[in-house]
Coordinates of N, CA and C in Angstrom, one line a residue:
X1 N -7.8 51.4 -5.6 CA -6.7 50.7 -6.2 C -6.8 50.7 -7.7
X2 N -5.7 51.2 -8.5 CA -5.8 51.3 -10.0 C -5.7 49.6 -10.8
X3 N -6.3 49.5 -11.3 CA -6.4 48.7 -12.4 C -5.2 47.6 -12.7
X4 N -4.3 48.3 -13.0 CA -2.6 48.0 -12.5 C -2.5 47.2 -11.6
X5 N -2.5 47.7 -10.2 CA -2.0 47.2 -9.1 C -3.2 45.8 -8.8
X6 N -4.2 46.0 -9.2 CA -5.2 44.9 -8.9 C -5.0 43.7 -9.9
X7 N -4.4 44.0 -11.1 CA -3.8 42.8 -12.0 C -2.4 42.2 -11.6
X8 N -1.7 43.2 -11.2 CA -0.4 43.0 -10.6 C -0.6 42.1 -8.9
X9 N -1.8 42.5 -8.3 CA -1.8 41.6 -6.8 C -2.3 40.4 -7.3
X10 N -3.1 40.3 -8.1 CA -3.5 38.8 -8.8 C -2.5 37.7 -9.1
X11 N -1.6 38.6 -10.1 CA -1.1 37.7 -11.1 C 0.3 37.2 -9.4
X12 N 0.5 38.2 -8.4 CA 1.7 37.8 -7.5 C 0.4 36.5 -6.5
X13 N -0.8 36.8 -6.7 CA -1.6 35.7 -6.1 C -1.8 34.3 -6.3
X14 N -1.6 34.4 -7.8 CA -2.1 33.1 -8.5 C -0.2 32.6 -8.3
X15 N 0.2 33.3 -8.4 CA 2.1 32.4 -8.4 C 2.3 32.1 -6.5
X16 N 1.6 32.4 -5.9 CA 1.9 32.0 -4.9 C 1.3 30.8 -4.8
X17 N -0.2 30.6 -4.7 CA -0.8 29.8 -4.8 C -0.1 28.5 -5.6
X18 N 0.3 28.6 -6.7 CA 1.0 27.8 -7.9 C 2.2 27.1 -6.8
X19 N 3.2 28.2 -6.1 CA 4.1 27.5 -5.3 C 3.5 26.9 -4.4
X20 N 3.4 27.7 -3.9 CA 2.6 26.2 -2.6 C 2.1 24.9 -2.9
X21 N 1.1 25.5 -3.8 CA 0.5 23.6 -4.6 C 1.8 23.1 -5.3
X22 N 2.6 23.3 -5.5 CA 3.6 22.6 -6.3 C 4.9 22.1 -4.8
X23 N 5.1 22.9 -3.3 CA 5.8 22.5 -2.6 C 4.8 21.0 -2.0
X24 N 3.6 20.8 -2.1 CA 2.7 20.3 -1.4 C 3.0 18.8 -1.8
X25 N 3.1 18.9 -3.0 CA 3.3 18.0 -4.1 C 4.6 17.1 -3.4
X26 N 5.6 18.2 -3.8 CA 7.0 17.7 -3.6 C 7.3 17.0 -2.4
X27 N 6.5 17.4 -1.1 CA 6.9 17.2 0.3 C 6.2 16.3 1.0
X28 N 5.0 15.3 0.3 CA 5.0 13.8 0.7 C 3.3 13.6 1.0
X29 N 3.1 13.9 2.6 CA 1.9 13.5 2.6 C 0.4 13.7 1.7
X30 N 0.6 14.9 1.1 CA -0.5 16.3 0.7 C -0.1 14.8 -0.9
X31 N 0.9 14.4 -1.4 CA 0.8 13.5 -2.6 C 0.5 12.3 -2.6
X32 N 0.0 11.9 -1.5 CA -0.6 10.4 -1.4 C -1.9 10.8 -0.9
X33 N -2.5 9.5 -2.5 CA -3.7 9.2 -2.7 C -4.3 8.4 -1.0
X34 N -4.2 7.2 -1.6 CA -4.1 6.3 -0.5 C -4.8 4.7 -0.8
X35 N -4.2 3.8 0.1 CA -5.1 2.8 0.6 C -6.4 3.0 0.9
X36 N -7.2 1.6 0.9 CA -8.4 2.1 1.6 C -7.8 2.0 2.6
X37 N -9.2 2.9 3.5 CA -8.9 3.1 4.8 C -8.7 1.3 5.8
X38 N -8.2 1.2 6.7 CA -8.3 0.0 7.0 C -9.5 0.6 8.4
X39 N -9.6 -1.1 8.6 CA -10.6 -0.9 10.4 C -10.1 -0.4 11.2
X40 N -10.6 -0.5 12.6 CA -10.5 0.5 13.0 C -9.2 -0.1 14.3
X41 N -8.1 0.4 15.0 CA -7.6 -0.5 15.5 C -8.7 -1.4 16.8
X42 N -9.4 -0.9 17.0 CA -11.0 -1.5 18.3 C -10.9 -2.5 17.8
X43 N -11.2 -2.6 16.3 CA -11.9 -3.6 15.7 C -10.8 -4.7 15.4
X44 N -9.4 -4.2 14.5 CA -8.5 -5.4 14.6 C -8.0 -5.5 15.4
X45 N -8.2 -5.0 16.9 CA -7.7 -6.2 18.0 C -9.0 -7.2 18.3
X46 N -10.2 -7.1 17.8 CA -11.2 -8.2 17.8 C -10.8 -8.9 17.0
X47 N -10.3 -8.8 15.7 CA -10.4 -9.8 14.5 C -8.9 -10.5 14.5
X48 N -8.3 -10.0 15.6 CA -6.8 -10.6 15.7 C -7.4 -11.6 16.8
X49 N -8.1 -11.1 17.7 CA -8.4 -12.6 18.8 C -8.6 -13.2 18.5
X50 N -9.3 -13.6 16.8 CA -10.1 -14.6 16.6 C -9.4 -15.2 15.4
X51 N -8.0 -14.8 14.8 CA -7.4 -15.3 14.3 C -6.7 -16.8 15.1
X52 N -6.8 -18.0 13.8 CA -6.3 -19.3 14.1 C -4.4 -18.6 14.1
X53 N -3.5 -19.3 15.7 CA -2.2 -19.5 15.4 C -1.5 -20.2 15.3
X54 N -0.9 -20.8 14.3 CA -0.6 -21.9 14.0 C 0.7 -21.7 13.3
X55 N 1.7 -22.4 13.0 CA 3.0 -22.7 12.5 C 3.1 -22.4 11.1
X56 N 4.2 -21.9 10.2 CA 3.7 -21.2 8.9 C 4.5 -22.2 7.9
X57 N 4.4 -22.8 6.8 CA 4.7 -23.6 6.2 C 4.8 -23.3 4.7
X58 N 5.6 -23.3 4.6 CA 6.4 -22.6 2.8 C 6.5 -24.3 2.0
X59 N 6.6 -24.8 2.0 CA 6.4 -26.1 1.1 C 5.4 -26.2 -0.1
X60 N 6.1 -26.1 -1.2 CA 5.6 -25.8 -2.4 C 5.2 -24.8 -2.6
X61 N 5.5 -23.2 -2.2 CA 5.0 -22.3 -2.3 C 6.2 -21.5 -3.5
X62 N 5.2 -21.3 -4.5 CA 5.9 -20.6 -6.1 C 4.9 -19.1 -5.9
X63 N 5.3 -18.0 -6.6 CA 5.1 -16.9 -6.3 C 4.1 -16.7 -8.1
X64 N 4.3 -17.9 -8.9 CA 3.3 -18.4 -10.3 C 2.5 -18.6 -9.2
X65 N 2.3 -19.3 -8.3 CA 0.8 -19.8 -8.0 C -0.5 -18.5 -8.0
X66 N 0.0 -17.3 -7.9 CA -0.6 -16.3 -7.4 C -0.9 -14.8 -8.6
X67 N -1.2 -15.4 -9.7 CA -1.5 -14.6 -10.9 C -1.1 -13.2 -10.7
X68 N -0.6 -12.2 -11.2 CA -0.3 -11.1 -11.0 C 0.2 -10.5 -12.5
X69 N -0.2 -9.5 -12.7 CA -0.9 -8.5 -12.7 C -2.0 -8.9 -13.7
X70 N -3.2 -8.7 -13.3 CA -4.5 -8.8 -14.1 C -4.8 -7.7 -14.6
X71 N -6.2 -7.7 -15.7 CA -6.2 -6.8 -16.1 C -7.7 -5.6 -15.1
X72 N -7.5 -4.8 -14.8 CA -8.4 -4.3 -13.5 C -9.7 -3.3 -14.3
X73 N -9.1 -2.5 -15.2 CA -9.9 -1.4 -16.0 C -9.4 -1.1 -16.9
X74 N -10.4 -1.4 -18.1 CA -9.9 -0.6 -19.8 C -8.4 -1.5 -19.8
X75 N -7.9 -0.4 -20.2 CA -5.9 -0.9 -21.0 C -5.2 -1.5 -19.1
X76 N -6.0 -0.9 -18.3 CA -4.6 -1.1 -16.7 C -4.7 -2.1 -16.5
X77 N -4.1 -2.5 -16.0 CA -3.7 -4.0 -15.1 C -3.2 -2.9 -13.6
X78 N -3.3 -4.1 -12.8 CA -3.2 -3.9 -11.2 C -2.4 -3.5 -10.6
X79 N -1.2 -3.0 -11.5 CA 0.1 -2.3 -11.0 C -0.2 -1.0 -11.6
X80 N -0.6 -0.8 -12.4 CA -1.2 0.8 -13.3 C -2.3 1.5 -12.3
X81 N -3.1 0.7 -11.9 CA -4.1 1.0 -11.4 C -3.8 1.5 -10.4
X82 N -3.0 1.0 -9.3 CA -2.5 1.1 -8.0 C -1.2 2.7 -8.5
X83 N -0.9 2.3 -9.1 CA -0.2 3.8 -9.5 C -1.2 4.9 -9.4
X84 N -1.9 4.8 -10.3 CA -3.0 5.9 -10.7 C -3.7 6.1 -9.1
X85 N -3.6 5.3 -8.2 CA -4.9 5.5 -7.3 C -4.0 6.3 -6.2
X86 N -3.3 6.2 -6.2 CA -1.9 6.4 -5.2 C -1.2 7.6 -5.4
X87 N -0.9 7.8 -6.4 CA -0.2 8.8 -7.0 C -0.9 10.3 -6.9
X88 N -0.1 11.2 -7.5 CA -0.6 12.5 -7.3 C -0.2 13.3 -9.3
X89 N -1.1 13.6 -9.8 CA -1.0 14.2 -11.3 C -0.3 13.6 -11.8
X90 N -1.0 11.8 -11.7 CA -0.7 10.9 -12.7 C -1.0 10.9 -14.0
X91 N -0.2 11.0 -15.3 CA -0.7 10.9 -16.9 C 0.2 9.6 -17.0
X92 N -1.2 9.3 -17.7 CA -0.6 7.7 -18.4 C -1.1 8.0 -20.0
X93 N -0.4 6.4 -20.7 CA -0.7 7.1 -22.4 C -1.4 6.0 -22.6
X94 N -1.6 5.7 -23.7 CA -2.8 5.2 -24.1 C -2.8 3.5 -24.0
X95 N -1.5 3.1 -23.3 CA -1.2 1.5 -22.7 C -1.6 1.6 -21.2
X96 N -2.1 3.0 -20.4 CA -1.8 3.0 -19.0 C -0.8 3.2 -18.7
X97 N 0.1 3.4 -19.7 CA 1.7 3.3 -18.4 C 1.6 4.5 -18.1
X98 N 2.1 5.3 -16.5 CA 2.2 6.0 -15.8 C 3.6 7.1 -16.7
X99 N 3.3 8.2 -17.4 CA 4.4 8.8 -17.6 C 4.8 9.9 -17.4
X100 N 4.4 10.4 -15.9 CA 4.3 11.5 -15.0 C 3.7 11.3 -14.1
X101 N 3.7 12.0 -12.8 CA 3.3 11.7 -12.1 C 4.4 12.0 -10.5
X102 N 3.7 11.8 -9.0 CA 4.3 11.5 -8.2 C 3.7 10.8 -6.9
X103 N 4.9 10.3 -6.6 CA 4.4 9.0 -5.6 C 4.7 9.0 -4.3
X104 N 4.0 9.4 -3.2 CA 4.4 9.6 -1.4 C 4.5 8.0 -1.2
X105 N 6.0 7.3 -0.6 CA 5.6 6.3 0.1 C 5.8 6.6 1.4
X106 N 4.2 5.8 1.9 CA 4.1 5.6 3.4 C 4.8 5.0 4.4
X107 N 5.7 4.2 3.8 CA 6.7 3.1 4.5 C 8.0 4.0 5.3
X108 N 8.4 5.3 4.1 CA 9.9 5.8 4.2 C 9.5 7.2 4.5
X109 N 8.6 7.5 3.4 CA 8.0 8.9 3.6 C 9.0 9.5 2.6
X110 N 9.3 8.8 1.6 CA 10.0 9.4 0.4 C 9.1 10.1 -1.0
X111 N 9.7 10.8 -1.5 CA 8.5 11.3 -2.7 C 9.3 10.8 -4.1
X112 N 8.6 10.1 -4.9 CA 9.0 10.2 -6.5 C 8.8 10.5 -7.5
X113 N 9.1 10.8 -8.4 CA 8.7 11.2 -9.5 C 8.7 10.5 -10.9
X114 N 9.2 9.3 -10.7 CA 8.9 8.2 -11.5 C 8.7 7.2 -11.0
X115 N 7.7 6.2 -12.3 CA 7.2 5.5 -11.6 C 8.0 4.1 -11.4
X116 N 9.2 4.4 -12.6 CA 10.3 2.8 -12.2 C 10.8 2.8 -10.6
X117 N 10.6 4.0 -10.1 CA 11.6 3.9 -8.2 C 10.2 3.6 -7.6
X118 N 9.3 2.8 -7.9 CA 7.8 2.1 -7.3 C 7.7 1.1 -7.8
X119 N 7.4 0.0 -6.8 CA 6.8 -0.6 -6.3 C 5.5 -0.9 -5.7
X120 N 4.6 -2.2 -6.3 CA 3.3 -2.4 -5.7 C 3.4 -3.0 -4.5
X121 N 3.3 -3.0 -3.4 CA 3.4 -3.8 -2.7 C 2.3 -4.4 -1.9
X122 N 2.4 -5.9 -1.9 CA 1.5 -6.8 -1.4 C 1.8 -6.9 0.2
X123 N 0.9 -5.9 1.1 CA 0.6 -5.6 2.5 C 1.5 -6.9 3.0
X124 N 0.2 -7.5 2.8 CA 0.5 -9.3 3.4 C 1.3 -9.9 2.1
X125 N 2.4 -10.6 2.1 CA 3.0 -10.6 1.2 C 2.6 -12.1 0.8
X126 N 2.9 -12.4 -0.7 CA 2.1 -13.5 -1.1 C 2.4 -14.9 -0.9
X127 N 3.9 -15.1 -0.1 CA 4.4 -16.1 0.4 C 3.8 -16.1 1.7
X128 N 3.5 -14.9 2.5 CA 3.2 -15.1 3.9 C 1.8 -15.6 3.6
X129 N 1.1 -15.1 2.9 CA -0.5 -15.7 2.5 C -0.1 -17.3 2.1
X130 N 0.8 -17.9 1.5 CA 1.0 -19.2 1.4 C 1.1 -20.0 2.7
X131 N 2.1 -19.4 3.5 CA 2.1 -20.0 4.9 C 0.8 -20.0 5.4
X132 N 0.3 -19.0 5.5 CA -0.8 -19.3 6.5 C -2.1 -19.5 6.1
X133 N -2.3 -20.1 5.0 CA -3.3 -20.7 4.7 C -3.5 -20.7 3.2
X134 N -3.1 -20.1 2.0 CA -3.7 -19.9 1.0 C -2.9 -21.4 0.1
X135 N -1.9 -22.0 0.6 CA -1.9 -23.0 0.1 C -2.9 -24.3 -0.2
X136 N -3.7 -23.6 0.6 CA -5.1 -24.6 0.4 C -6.5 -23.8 -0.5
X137 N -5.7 -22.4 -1.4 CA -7.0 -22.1 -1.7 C -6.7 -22.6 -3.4
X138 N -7.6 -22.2 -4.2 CA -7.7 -22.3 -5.6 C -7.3 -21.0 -6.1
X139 N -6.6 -21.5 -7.7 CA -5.5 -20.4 -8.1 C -6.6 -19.0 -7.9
X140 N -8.0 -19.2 -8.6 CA -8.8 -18.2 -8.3 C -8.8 -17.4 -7.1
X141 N -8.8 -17.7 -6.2 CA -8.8 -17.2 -5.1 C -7.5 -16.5 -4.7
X142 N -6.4 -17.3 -5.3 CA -4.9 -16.4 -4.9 C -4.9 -15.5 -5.9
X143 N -5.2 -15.4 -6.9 CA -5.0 -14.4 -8.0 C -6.0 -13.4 -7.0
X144 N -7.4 -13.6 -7.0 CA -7.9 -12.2 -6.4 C -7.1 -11.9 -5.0
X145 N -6.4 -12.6 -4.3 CA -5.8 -11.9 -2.9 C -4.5 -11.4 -3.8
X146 N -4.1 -11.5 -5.1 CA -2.8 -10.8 -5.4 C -3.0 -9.6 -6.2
X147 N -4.4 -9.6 -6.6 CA -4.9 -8.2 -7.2 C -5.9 -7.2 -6.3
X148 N -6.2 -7.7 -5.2 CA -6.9 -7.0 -4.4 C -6.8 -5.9 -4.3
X149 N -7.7 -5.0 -5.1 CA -7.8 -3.4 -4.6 C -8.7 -2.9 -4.3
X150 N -9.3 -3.4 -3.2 CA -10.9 -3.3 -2.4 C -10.3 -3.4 -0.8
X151 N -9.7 -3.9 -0.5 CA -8.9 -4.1 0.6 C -7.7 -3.5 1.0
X152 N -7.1 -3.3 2.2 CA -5.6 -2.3 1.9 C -4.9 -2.9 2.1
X153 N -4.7 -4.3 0.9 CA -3.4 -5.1 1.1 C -2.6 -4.4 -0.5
X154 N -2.8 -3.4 -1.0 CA -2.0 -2.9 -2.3 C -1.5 -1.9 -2.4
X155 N -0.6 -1.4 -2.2 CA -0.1 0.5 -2.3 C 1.0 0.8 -2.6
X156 N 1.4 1.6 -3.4 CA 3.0 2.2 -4.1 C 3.3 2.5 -3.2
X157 N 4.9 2.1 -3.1 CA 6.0 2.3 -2.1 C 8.0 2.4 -2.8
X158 N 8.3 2.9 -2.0 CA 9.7 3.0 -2.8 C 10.2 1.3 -2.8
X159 N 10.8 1.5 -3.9 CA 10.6 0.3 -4.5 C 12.1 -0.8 -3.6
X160 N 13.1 0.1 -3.4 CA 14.1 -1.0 -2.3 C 13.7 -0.8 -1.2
X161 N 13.0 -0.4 -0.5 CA 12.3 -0.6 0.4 C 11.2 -1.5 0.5
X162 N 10.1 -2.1 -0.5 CA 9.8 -3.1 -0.6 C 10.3 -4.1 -1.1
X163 N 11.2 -4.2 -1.6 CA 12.7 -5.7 -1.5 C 13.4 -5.7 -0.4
X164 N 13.4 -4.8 0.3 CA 14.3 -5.3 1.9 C 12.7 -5.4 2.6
X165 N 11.7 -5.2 2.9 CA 10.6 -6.6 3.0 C 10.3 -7.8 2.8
X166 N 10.6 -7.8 1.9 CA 10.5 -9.0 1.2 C 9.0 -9.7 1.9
X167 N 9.4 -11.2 2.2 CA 8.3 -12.1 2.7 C 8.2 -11.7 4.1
X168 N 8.5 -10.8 4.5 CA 8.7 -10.6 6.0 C 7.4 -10.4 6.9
X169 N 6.8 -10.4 8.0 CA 5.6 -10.2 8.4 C 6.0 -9.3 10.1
X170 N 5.4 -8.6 10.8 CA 5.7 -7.5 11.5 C 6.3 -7.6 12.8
X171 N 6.8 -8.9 12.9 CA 7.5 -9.7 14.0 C 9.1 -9.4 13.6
X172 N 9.0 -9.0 12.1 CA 10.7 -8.9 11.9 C 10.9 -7.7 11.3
X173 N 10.0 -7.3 10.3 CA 10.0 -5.8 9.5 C 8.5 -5.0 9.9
X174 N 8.7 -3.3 9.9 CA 8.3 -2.2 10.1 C 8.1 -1.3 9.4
X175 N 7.0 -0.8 8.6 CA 7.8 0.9 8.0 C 8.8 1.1 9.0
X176 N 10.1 2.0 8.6 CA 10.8 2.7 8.9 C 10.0 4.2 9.7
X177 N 8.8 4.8 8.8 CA 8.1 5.8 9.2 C 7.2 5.3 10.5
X178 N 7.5 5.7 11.4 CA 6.7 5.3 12.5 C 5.1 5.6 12.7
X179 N 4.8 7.2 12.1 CA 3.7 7.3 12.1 C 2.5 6.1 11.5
X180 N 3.5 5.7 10.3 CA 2.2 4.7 9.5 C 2.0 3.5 10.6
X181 N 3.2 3.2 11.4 CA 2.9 1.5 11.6 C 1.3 1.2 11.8
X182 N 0.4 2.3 12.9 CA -0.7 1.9 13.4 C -1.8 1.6 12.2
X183 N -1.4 2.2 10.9 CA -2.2 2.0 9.9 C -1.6 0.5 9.2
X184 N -0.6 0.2 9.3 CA 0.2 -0.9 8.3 C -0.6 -2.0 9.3
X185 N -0.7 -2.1 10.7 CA -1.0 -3.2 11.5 C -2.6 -3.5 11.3
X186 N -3.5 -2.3 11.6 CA -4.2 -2.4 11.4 C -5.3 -3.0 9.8
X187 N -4.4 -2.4 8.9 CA -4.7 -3.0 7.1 C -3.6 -4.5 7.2
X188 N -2.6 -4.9 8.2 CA -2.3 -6.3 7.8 C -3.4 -7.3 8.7
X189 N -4.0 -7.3 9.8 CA -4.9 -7.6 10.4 C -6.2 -7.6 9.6
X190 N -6.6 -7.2 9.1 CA -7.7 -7.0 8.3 C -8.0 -7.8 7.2
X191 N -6.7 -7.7 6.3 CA -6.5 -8.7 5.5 C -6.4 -10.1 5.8
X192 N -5.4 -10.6 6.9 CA -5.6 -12.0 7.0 C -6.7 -12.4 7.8
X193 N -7.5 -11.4 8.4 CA -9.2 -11.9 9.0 C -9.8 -12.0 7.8
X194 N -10.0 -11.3 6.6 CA -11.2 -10.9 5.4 C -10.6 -12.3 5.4
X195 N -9.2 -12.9 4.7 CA -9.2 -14.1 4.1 C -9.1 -15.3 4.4
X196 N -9.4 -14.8 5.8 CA -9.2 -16.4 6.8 C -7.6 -17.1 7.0
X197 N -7.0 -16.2 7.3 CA -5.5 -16.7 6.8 C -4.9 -16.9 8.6
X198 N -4.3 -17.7 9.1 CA -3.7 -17.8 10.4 C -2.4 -17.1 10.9
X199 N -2.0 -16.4 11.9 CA -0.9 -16.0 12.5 C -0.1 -16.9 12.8
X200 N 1.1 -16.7 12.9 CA 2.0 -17.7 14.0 C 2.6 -16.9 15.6
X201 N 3.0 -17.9 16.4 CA 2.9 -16.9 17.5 C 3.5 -15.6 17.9
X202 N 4.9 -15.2 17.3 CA 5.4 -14.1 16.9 C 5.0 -12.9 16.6
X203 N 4.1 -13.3 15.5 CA 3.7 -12.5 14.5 C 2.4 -12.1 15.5
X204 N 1.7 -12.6 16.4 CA 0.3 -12.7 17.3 C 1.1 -11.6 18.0
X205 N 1.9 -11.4 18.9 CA 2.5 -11.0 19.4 C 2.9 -9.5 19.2
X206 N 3.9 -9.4 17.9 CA 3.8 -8.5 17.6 C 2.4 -7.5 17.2
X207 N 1.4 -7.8 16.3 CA 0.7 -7.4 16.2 C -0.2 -6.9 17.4
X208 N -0.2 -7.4 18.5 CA -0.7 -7.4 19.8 C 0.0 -6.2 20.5
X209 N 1.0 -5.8 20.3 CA 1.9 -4.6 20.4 C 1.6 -4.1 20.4
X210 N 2.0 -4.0 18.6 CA 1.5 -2.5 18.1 C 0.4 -1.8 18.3
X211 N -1.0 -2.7 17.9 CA -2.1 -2.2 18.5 C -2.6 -1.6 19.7
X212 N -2.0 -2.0 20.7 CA -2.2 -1.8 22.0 C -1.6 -0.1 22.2
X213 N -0.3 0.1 20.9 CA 0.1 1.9 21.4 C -1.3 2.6 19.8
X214 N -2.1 1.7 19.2 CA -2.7 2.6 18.5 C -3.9 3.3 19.0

């Protein structure tokens, strides 16, 4: 093979390669970072038995009570960070803000390319953590369940699709993507066992569902 043709198969090598890694990007899963992993479903149908169920109670619940966004590392706070962790050839400038970049959400299975069409979203949402128990904790304690990125209650998602969630909990809202739910059930279980937080019967129910096809 002349000299030529072996620079010429290269350079048609390296642009394939370049497409592909660039369709990989564009087409969703291959661009999500991710949550931590959650348990395992075995395990959160153990940690769901042993969840208290009790009635959910919003009375005096302010969405101030629950500090948000802290600062996590260097210049980010916990919405930058959650970008960065999630994201796929994220550049941020020298405040952390995200100014490229792209974002798989797990919910819709949509891809973005900026980071205004994202949303952080709080797994267990911070009103439902008020119902079921965090009204009795110290702001300390709600601030770290609202910055938590040790646990898989945090992950970029399209962002009206996390406002048509809203306070919702899995008795009434779903990803749309059906593949994720086994993961969504399993990381919302997890989180209200780590924080000691109670079900209501509905929500026991549903959870008891989903698990059972994971």
């Amino acid at each position: 093979m002349s000299k030529f043709y072996a620079r010429r198969r290269l350079s048609i090598l390296g642009a394939l390669t370049a497409l592909i890694a660039s369709v990989a990007v564009l087409n969703g899963p291959a661009a999500s970072a991710a949550l931590p992993t959650p348990v395992s479903a075995a395990t959160a149908r153990t940690y769901l038995a042993s969840l208290t169920v009790a009635t959910e109670n919003r009375t005096g619940y302010s969405r101030d009570l629950f500090p948000t966004w802290i600062t996590i590392s260097g210049t980010c706070n916990t919405r930058e960070y959650i970008l960065k962790r999630d994201g796929s050839n994220v550049v941020t400038d020298s405040a952390c803000a995200a100014t490229s970049g792209s974002w798989y959400s797990p919910y819709d299975g949509a891809t973005w390319t900026a980071a205004s069409d994202v949303d952080i979203d709080h797994l267990v949402p911070l009103a439902e953590a008020w119902d079921s128990g965090a009204s009795a904790w110290t702001t300390s304690r709600r601030q770290s369940f609202a910055n938590d990125v040790t646990r898989p209650q945090l992950l970029a998602v399209t962002d009206n699709v996390n406002q048509s969630k809203g306070d919702q909990d899995p008795a009434t809202w779903m990803p749309s993507l059906t593949s994720y739910r086994c993961t969504y059930v399993r990381a919302w279980v997890q989180v209200k066992y780590y924080y000691g937080l109670s079900v209501d019967s509905a929500e026991k129910s549903a959870l008891t569902g989903y698990l059972a096809n994971c």
